[in-house]
Coordinates of C-alpha atoms in Angstrom, one line a residue:
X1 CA -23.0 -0.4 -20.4
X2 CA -19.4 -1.5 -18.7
X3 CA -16.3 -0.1 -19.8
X4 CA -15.1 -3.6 -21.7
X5 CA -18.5 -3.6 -23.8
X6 CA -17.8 0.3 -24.8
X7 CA -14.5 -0.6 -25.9
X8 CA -15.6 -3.7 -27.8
X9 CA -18.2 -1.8 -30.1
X10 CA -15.1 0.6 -30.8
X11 CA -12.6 -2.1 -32.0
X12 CA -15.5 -3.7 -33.7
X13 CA -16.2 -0.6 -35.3
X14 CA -12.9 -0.7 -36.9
X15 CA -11.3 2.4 -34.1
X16 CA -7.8 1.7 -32.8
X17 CA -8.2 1.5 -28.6
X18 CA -5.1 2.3 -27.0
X19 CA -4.7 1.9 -23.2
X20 CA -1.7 3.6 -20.8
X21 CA -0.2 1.0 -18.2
X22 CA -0.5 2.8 -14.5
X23 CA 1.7 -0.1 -13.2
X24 CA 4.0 -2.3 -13.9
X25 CA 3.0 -6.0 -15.2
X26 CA 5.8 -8.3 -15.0
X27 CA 4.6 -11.5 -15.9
X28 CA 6.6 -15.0 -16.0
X29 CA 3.7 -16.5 -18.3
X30 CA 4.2 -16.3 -22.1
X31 CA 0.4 -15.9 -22.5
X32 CA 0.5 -12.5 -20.8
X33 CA 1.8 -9.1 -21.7
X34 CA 4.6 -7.4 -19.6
X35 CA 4.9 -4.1 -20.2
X36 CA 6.0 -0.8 -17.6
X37 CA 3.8 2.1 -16.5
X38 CA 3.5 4.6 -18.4
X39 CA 4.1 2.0 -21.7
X40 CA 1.4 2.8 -24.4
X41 CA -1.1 -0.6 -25.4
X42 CA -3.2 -1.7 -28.4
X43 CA -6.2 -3.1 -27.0
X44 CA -7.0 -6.1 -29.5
X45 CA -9.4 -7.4 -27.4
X46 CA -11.8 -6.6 -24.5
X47 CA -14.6 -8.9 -23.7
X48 CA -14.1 -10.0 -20.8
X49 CA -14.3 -7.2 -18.6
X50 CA -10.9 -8.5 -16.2
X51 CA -8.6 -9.3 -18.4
X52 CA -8.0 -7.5 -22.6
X53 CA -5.8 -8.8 -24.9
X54 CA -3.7 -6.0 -26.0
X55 CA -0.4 -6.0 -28.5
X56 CA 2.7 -3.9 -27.7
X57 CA 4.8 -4.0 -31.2
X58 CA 5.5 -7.9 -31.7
X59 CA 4.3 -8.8 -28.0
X60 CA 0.6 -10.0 -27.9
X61 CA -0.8 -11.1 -24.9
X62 CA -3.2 -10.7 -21.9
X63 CA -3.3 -8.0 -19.4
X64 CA -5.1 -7.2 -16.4
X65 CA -7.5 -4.8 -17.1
X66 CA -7.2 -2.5 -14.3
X67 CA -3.3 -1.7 -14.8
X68 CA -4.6 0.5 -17.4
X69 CA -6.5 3.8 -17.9
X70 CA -7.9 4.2 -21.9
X71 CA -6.3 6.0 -24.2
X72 CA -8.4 6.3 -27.4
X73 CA -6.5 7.2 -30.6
X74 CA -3.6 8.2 -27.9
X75 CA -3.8 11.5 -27.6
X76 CA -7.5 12.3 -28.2
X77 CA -9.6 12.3 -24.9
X78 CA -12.4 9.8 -25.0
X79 CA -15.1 12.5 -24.8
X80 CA -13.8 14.1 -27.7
X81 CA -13.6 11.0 -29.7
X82 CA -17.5 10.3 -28.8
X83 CA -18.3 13.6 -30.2
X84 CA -16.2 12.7 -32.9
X85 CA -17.8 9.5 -33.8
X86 CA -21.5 10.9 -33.2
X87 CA -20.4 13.6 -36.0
X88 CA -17.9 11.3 -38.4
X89 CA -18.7 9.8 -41.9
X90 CA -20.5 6.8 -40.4
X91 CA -23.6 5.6 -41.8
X92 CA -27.3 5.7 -40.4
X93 CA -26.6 2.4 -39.2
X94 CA -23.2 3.1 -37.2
X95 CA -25.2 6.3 -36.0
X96 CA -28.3 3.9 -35.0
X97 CA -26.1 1.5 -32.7
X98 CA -24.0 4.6 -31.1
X99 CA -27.4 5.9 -29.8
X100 CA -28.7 2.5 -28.6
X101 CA -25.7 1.9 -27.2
X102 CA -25.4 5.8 -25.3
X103 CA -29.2 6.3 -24.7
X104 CA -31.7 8.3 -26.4
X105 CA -32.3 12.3 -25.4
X106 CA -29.0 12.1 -22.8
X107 CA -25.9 14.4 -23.5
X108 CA -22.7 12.3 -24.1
X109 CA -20.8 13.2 -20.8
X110 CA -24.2 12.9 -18.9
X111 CA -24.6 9.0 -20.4
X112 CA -20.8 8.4 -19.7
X113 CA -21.4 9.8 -16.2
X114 CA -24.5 7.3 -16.3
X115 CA -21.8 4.5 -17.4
X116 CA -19.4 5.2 -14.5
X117 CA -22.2 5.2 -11.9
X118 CA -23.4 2.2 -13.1
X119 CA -20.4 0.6 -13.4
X120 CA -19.3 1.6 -9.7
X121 CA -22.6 0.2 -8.2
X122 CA -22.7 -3.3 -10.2
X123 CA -18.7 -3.8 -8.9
X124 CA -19.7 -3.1 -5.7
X125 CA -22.8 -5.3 -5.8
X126 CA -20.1 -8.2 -7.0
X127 CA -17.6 -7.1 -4.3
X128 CA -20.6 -7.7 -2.2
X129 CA -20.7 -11.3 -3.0
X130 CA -17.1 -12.3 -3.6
X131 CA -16.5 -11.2 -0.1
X132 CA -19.8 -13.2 0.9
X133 CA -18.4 -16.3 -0.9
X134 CA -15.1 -15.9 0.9
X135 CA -16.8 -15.2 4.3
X136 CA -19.5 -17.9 4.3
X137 CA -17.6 -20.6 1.4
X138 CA -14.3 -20.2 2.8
X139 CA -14.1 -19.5 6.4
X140 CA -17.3 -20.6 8.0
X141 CA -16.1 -24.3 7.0
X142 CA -12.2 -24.0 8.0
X143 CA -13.5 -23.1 11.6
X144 CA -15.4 -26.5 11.4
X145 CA -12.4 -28.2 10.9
X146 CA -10.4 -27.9 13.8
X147 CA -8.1 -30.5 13.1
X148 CA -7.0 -28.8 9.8
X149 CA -6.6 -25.2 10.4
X150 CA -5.6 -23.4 13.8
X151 CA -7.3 -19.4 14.3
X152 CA -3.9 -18.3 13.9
X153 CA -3.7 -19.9 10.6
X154 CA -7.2 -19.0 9.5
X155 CA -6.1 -15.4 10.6
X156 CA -2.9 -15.4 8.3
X157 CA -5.1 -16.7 5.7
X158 CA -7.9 -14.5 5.7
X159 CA -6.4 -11.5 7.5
X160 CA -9.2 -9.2 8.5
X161 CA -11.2 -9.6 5.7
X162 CA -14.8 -10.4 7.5
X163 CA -13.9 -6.8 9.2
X164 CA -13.9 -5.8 5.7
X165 CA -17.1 -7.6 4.5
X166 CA -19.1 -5.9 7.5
X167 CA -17.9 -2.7 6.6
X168 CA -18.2 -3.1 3.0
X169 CA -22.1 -3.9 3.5
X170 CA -22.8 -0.8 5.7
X171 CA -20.9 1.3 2.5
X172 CA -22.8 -0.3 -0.4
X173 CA -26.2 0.4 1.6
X174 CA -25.5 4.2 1.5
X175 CA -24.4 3.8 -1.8
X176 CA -27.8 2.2 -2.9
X177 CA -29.7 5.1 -0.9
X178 CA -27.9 8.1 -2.8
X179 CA -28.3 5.8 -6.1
X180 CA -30.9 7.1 -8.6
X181 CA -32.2 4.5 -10.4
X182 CA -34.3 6.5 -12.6
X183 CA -31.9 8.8 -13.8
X184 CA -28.9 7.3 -13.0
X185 CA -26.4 10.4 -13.8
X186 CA -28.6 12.7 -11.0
X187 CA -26.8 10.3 -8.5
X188 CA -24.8 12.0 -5.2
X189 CA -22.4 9.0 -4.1
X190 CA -19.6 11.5 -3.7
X191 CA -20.7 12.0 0.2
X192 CA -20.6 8.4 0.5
X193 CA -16.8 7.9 0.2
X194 CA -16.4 11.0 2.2
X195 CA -18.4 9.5 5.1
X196 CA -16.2 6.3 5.1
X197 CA -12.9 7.9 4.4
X198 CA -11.4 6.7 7.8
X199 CA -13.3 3.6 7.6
X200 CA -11.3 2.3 4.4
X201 CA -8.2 2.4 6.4
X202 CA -9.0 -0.7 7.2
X203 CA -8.0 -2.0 4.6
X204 CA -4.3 -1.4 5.4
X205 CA -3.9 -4.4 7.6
X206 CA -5.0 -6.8 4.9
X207 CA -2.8 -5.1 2.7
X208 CA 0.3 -5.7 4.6
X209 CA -0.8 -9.4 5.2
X210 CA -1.5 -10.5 2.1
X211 CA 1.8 -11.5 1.2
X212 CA 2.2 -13.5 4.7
X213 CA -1.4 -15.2 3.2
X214 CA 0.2 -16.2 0.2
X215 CA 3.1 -17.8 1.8
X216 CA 0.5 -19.9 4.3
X217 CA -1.5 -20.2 1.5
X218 CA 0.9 -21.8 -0.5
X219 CA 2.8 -24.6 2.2
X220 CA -1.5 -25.9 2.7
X221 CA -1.6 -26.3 -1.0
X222 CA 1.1 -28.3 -1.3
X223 CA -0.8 -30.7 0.9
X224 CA -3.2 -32.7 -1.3
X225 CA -6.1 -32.3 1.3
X226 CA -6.1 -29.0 1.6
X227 CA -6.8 -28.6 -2.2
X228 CA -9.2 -31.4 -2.2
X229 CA -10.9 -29.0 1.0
X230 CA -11.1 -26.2 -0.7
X231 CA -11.7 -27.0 -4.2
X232 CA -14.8 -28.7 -2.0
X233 CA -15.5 -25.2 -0.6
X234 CA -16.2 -23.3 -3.5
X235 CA -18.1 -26.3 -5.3
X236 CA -20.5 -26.0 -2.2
X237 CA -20.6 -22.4 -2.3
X238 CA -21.0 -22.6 -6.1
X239 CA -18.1 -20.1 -6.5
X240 CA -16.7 -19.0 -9.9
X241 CA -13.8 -21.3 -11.1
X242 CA -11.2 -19.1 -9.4
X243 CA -8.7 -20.2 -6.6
X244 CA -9.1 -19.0 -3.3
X245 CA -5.4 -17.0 -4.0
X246 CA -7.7 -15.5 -6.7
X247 CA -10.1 -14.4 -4.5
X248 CA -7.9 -13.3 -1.8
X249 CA -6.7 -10.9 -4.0
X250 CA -10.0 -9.1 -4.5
X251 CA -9.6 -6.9 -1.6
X252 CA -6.1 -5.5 -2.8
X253 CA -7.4 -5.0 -6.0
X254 CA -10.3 -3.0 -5.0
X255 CA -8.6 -0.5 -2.9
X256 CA -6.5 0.4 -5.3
X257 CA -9.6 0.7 -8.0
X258 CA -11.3 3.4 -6.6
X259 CA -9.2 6.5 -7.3
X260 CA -9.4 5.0 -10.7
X261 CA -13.1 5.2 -10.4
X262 CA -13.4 8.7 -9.1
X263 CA -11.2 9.8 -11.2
X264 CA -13.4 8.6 -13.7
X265 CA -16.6 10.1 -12.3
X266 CA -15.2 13.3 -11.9
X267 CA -14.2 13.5 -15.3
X268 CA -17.4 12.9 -16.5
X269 CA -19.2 15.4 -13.7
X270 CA -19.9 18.8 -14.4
X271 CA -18.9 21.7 -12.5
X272 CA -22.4 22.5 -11.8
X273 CA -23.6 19.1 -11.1
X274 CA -24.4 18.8 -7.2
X275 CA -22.1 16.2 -6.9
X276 CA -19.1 18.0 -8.3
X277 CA -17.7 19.1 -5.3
X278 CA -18.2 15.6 -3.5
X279 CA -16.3 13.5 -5.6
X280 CA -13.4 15.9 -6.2
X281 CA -13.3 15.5 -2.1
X282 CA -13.9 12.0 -2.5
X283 CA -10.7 11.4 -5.1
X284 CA -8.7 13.0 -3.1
X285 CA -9.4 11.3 -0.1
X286 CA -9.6 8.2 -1.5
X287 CA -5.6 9.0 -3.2
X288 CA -4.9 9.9 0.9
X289 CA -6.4 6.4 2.0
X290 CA -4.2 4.9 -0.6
X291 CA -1.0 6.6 0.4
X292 CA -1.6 5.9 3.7
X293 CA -2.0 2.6 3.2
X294 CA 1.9 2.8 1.0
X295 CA 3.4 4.3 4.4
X296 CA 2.2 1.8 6.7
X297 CA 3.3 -0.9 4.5
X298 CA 7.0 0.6 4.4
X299 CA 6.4 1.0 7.8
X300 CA 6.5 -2.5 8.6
X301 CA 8.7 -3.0 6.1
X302 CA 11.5 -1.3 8.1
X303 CA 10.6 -3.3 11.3
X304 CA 12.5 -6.0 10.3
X305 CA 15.7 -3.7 9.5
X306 CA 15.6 -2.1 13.2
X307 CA 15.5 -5.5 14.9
X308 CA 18.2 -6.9 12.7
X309 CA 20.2 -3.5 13.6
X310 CA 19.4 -4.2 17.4
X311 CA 20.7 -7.7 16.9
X312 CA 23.6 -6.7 15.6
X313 CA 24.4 -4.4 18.7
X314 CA 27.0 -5.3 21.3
X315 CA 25.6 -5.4 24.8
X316 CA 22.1 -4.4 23.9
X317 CA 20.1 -3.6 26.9
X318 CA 16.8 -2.6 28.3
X319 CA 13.5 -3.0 26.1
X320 CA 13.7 -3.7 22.9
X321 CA 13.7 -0.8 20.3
X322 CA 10.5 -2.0 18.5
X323 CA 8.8 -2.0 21.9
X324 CA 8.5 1.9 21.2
X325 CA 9.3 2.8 17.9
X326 CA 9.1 1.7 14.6
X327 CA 11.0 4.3 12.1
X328 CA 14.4 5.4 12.0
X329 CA 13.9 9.5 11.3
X330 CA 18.3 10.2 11.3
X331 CA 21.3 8.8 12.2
X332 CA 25.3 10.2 12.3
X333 CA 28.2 10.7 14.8
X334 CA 27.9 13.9 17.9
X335 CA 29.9 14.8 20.3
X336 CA 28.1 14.0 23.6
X337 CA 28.2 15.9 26.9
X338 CA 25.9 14.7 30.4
X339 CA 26.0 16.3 33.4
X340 CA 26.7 15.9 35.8
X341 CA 30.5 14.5 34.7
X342 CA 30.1 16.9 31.2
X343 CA 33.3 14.4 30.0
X344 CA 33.5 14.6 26.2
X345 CA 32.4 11.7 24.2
X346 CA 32.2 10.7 20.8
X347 CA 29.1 8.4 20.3
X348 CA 26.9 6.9 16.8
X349 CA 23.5 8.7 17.0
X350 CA 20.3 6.8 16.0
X351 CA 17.0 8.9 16.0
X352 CA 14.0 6.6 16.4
X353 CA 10.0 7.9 16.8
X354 CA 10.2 8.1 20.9
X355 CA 13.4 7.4 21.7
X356 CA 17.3 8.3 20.7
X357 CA 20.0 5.7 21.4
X358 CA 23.4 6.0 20.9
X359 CA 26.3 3.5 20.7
X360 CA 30.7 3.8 21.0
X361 CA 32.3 2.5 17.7
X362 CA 34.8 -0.2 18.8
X363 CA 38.5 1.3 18.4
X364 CA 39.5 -1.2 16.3
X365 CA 36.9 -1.9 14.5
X366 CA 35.2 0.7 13.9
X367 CA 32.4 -1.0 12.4
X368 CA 31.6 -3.0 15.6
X369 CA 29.1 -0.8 17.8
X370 CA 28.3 -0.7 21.6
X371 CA 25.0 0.2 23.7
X372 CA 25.8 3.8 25.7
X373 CA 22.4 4.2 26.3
X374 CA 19.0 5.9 24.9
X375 CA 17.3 9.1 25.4
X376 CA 13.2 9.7 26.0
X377 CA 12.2 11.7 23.3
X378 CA 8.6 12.3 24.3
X379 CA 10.0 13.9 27.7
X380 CA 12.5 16.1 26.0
X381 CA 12.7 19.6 24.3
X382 CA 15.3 20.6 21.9
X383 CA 17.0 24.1 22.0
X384 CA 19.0 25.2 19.8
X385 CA 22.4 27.0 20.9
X386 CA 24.2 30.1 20.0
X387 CA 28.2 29.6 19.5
X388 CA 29.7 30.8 22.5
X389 CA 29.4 30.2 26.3
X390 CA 26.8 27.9 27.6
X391 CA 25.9 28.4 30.7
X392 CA 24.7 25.3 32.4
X393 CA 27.8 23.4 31.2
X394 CA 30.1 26.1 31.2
X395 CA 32.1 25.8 28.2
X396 CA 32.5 27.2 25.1
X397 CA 30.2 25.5 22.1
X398 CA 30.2 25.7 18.4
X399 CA 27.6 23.9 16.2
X400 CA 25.7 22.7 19.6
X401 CA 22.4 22.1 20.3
X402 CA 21.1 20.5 24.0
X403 CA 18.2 17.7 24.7
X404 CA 16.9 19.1 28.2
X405 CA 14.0 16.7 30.0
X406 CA 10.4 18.8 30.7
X407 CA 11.4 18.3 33.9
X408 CA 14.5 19.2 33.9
X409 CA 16.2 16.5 35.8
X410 CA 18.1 15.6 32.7
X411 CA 20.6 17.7 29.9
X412 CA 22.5 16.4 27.5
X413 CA 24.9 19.0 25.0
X414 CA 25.1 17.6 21.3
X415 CA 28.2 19.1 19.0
X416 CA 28.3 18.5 15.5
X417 CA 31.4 19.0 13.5
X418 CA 30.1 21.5 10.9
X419 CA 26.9 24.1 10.9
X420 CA 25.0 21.9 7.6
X421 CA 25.5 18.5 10.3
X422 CA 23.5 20.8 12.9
X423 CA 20.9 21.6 11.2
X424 CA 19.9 18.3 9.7
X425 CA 20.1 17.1 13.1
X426 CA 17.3 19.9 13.9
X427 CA 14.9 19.2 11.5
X428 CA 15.3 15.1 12.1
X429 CA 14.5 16.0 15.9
X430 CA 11.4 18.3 14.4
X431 CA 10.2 15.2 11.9
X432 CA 10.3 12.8 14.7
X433 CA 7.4 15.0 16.5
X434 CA 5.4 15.3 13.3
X435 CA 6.1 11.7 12.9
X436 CA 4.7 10.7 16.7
X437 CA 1.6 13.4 16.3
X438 CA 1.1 11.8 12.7
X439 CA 0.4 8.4 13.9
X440 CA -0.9 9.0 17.2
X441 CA -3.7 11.1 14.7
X442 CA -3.9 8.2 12.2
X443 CA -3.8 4.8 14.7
X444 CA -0.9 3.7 13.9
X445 CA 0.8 0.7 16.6
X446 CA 2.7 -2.3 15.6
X447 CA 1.1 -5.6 17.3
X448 CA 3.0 -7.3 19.7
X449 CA 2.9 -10.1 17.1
X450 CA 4.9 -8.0 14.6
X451 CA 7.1 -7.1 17.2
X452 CA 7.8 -10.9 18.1
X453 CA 8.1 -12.0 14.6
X454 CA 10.3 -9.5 13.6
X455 CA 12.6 -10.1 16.4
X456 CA 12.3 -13.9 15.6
X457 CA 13.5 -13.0 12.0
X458 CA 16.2 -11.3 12.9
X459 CA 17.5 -14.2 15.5
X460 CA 17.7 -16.6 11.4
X461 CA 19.1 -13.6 9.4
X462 CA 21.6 -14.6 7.2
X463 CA 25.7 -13.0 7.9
X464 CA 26.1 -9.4 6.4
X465 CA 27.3 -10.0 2.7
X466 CA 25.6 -12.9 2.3
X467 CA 22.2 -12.6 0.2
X468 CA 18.6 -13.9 1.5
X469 CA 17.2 -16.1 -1.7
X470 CA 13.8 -14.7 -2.2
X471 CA 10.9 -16.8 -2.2
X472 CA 7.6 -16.3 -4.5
X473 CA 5.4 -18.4 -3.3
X474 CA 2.5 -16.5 -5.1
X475 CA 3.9 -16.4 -8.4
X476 CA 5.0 -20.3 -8.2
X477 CA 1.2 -21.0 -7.4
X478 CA 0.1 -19.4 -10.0
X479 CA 2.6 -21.1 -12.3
X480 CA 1.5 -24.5 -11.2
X481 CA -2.1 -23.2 -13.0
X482 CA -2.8 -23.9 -16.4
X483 CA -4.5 -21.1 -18.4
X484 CA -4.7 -22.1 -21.6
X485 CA -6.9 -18.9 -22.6
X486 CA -7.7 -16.7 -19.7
X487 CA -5.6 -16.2 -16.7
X488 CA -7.9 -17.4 -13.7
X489 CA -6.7 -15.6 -11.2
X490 CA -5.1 -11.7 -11.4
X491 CA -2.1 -10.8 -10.4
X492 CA -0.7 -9.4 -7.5
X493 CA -0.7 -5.4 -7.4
X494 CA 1.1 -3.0 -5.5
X495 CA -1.2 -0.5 -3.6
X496 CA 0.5 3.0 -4.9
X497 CA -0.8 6.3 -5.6
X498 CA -1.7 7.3 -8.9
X499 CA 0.7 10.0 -10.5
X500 CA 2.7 10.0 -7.1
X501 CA 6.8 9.9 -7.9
X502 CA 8.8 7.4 -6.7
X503 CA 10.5 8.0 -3.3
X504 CA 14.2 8.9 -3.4
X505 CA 15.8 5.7 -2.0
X506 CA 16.9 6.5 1.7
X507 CA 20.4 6.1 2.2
X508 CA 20.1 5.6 6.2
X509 CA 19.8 1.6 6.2
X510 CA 23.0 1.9 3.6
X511 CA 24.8 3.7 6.1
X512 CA 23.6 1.5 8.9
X513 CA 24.9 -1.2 7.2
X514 CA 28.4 0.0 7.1
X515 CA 28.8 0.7 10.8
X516 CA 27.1 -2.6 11.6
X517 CA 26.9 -5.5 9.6
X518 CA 23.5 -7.3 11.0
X519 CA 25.2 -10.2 12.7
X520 CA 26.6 -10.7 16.7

């Protein structure tokens, strides 16, 4: 029995469902419900298993289903609340359609365990197929039309989402083979997840495209054969009356959907059971997938912000700063000494993964900067010095540390102006190592495409002080739809970890962006 049908029989049963929102819905349809995480939902109505129709005080409207986790009677936990109704004032007959509903002879946690299971495979059977339809409906006939779509289009339309489909086949088969069909509850899927945890990664690159999809997505479909194409796709394919933005979306969704799931399954798992231990591994790997996922999209996020930076540097020279890097770790004002000269010089700091460069601020103003130079972080060791007499510069020091190069062809002395300023500057050189062993262990590069768009952006950005308009190209596509009923297509979701607080907005770009207004 799914989740939706479950909830059904208790509204029809006369029980008030409530539901918890895990993410924010903002909406810009009157037919749908906004509401913020953590906002508490009367479910009203939940047959159709993607979208409920829920009421939050005078606000009715639909909701996407898996923004929510299930709250029954608020504060009572639904296994509770199944004992509860197995043991309340209801008559034979209420008593006779809670046991066909929950099974004959089976425990209540054991039949919702048997729910859960279920409910993963038959979504996983249907993921199967949406990413067939896509695969076969979609892209197999854009590559016949070659005088419609280039393979760089098709590739910011689709991302790498037949990668995914392969993968996503091999996955399900193992899921099938640990699936007991007899006994459904007895099933050890937990290894499963565990087995593929690296594999999901893959799902980060389709992630961080999706919104570039939507864009391309959305210029084709203002072209009336493109709609006409692939309105003819899905006919042909015999497709569900969703638009291929709907489907799209599907991939998105169901990263983000497992963690839900396990969560779920665990829940329902006894300590004992042999598959405890699996899926507690498996939730927590599959919250580690997701948060990885979160990083790399900030990641590429900020590439944008370091080439408009770079742009906005007088007399730039040598590679460009993406070539190497892709994160500012720290940034602030040193005192600089070099041998062999050791002349005194007060230079703007910027601590990048690999690399260090550091800029003169322009006398008179002081929010123009110039290229110095860069230092080669992955050839240099940091050590830490005592106040006093240093030897190789011979000079006196106070709040110093000194980059030195493994081979020792190259020193340079750092002096900041208090002891709090030095050791910030230590741990930023110590996270920019973690940071370089981190994605060296995890695959992390930026594509020379990235690289080349984001420098291409930063040649149109707008002058400092002057706002970007934001486009919503995704949002206007779906307003163009009409729905008088059901929403056909779900909205777009932020992959984010369950639970996980917000970050503490970084104040480095704001600072940045005071020295250097992005502009030549």
């Amino acid at each position: 029995m799914s989740v939706s049908l479950f909830i059904q029989f208790l509204i029809s049963d006369g029980s008030v469902v409530y539901a918890e929102g895990l993410w924010d819905h903002v909406t810009m349809d009157d037919q749908e419900l906004g509401f913020k995480a953590g906002d508490v939902i009367e479910v009203v109505d939940a047959t159709n298993k993607e979208w409920w129709w829920g009421r939050i005080m005078d606000s009715e409207g639909w909701f996407p289903a898996s923004f929510v986790r299930l709250r029954v009677n608020q504060d009572e936990p639904m296994d509770e609340y199944l004992a509860h109704l197995e043991e309340a004032q209801a008559g034979e007959e209420d008593r006779a359609s809670l046991g066909l509903l929950l099974g004959p002879g089976l425990p209540c946690k054991e039949q919702m365990r048997t729910n859960v299971i279920n409910e993963i495979m038959s979504t996983e059977r249907d993921y199967i197929k949406h990413l067939k339809d896509i695969c076969e409906g979609y892209i197999k006939q854009c590559r016949k039309r070659t005088d419609m779509f280039t393979e760089e289009q098709l590739r910011t339309i689709f991302g790498n989402i037949e990668e995914i489909y392969r993968f996503q086949r091999k996955f399900l088969k193992g899921l099938e083979q640990k699936f007991n069909k007899e006994q459904p509850h007895l099933s050890e899927i937990g290894c499963c997840f565990l087995e593929h945890q690296t594999d999901f990664q893959i799902y980060s690159e389709y992630c961080n495209n999706h919104p570039n999809a939507c864009i391309q997505l959305s210029k084709l479909m203002k072209v009336n054969k493109y709609v006409f194409f692939f309105e003819a796709c899905r006919l042909l394919q015999k497709m569900i009356d969703i638009s291929l933005d709907g489907f799209l979306l599907t991939p998105v969704q169901k990263i983000c959907k497992y963690p839900l799931q396990l969560a779920e399954l665990l829940k329902y798992t006894n300590p004992q059971h042999r598959d405890y231990k699996d899926v507690e591994a498996a939730l927590n790997a599959m919250k580690n997938v997701a948060r990885l996922i979160n990083e790399r999209k900030r990641r590429l996020e900020n590439i944008d912000k370091i080439a408009q930076w770079q742009s906005s540097i007088e007399d730039f020279e040598g590679e460009d700063v993406l070539s190497r890097s892709s994160e500012l770790i720290f940034s602030g004002e040193l005192t600089k000494l070099s041998l062999p000269q050791a002349k005194s010089q007060q230079r703007m700091f910027f601590l990048f993964d690999h690399q260090m460069v550091y800029c003169k601020k322009d006398l008179l103003r002081r929010d123009m900067l110039y290229y110095k130079g860069r230092i080669d972080m992955d050839h240099m060791e940091v050590i830490d010095l005592e106040d006093g007499k240093e030897k190789d510069f011979n000079i006196s020091v106070k709040n110093a540390l000194k980059l030195r190069s493994l081979a020792g062809d190259e020193v340079h002395l750092l002096c900041a102006k208090k002891p709090e300023q030095k050791e910030r500057w230590l741990r930023a050189f110590t996270d920019e190592r973690r940071q370089v062993q981190q994605d060296r262990e995890t695959g992390f590069t930026l594509t020379e495409v990235q690289k080349k768009q984001a420098m291409l952006n930063a040649g149109k950005s707008h002058p400092a002080g002057k706002p970007k308009a934001v486009s919503r190209p995704y949002y206007d596509f779906l307003l163009r739809q009409k729905h008088p009923s059901l929403p056909t297509a779900l909205p777009q979701q932020q992959v984010f970890m369950l639970a996980e607080p917000k970050r503490k907005t970084s104040t480095f770009w704001h600072n940045i962006g005071r020295l250097t207004p992005f502009k030549k």
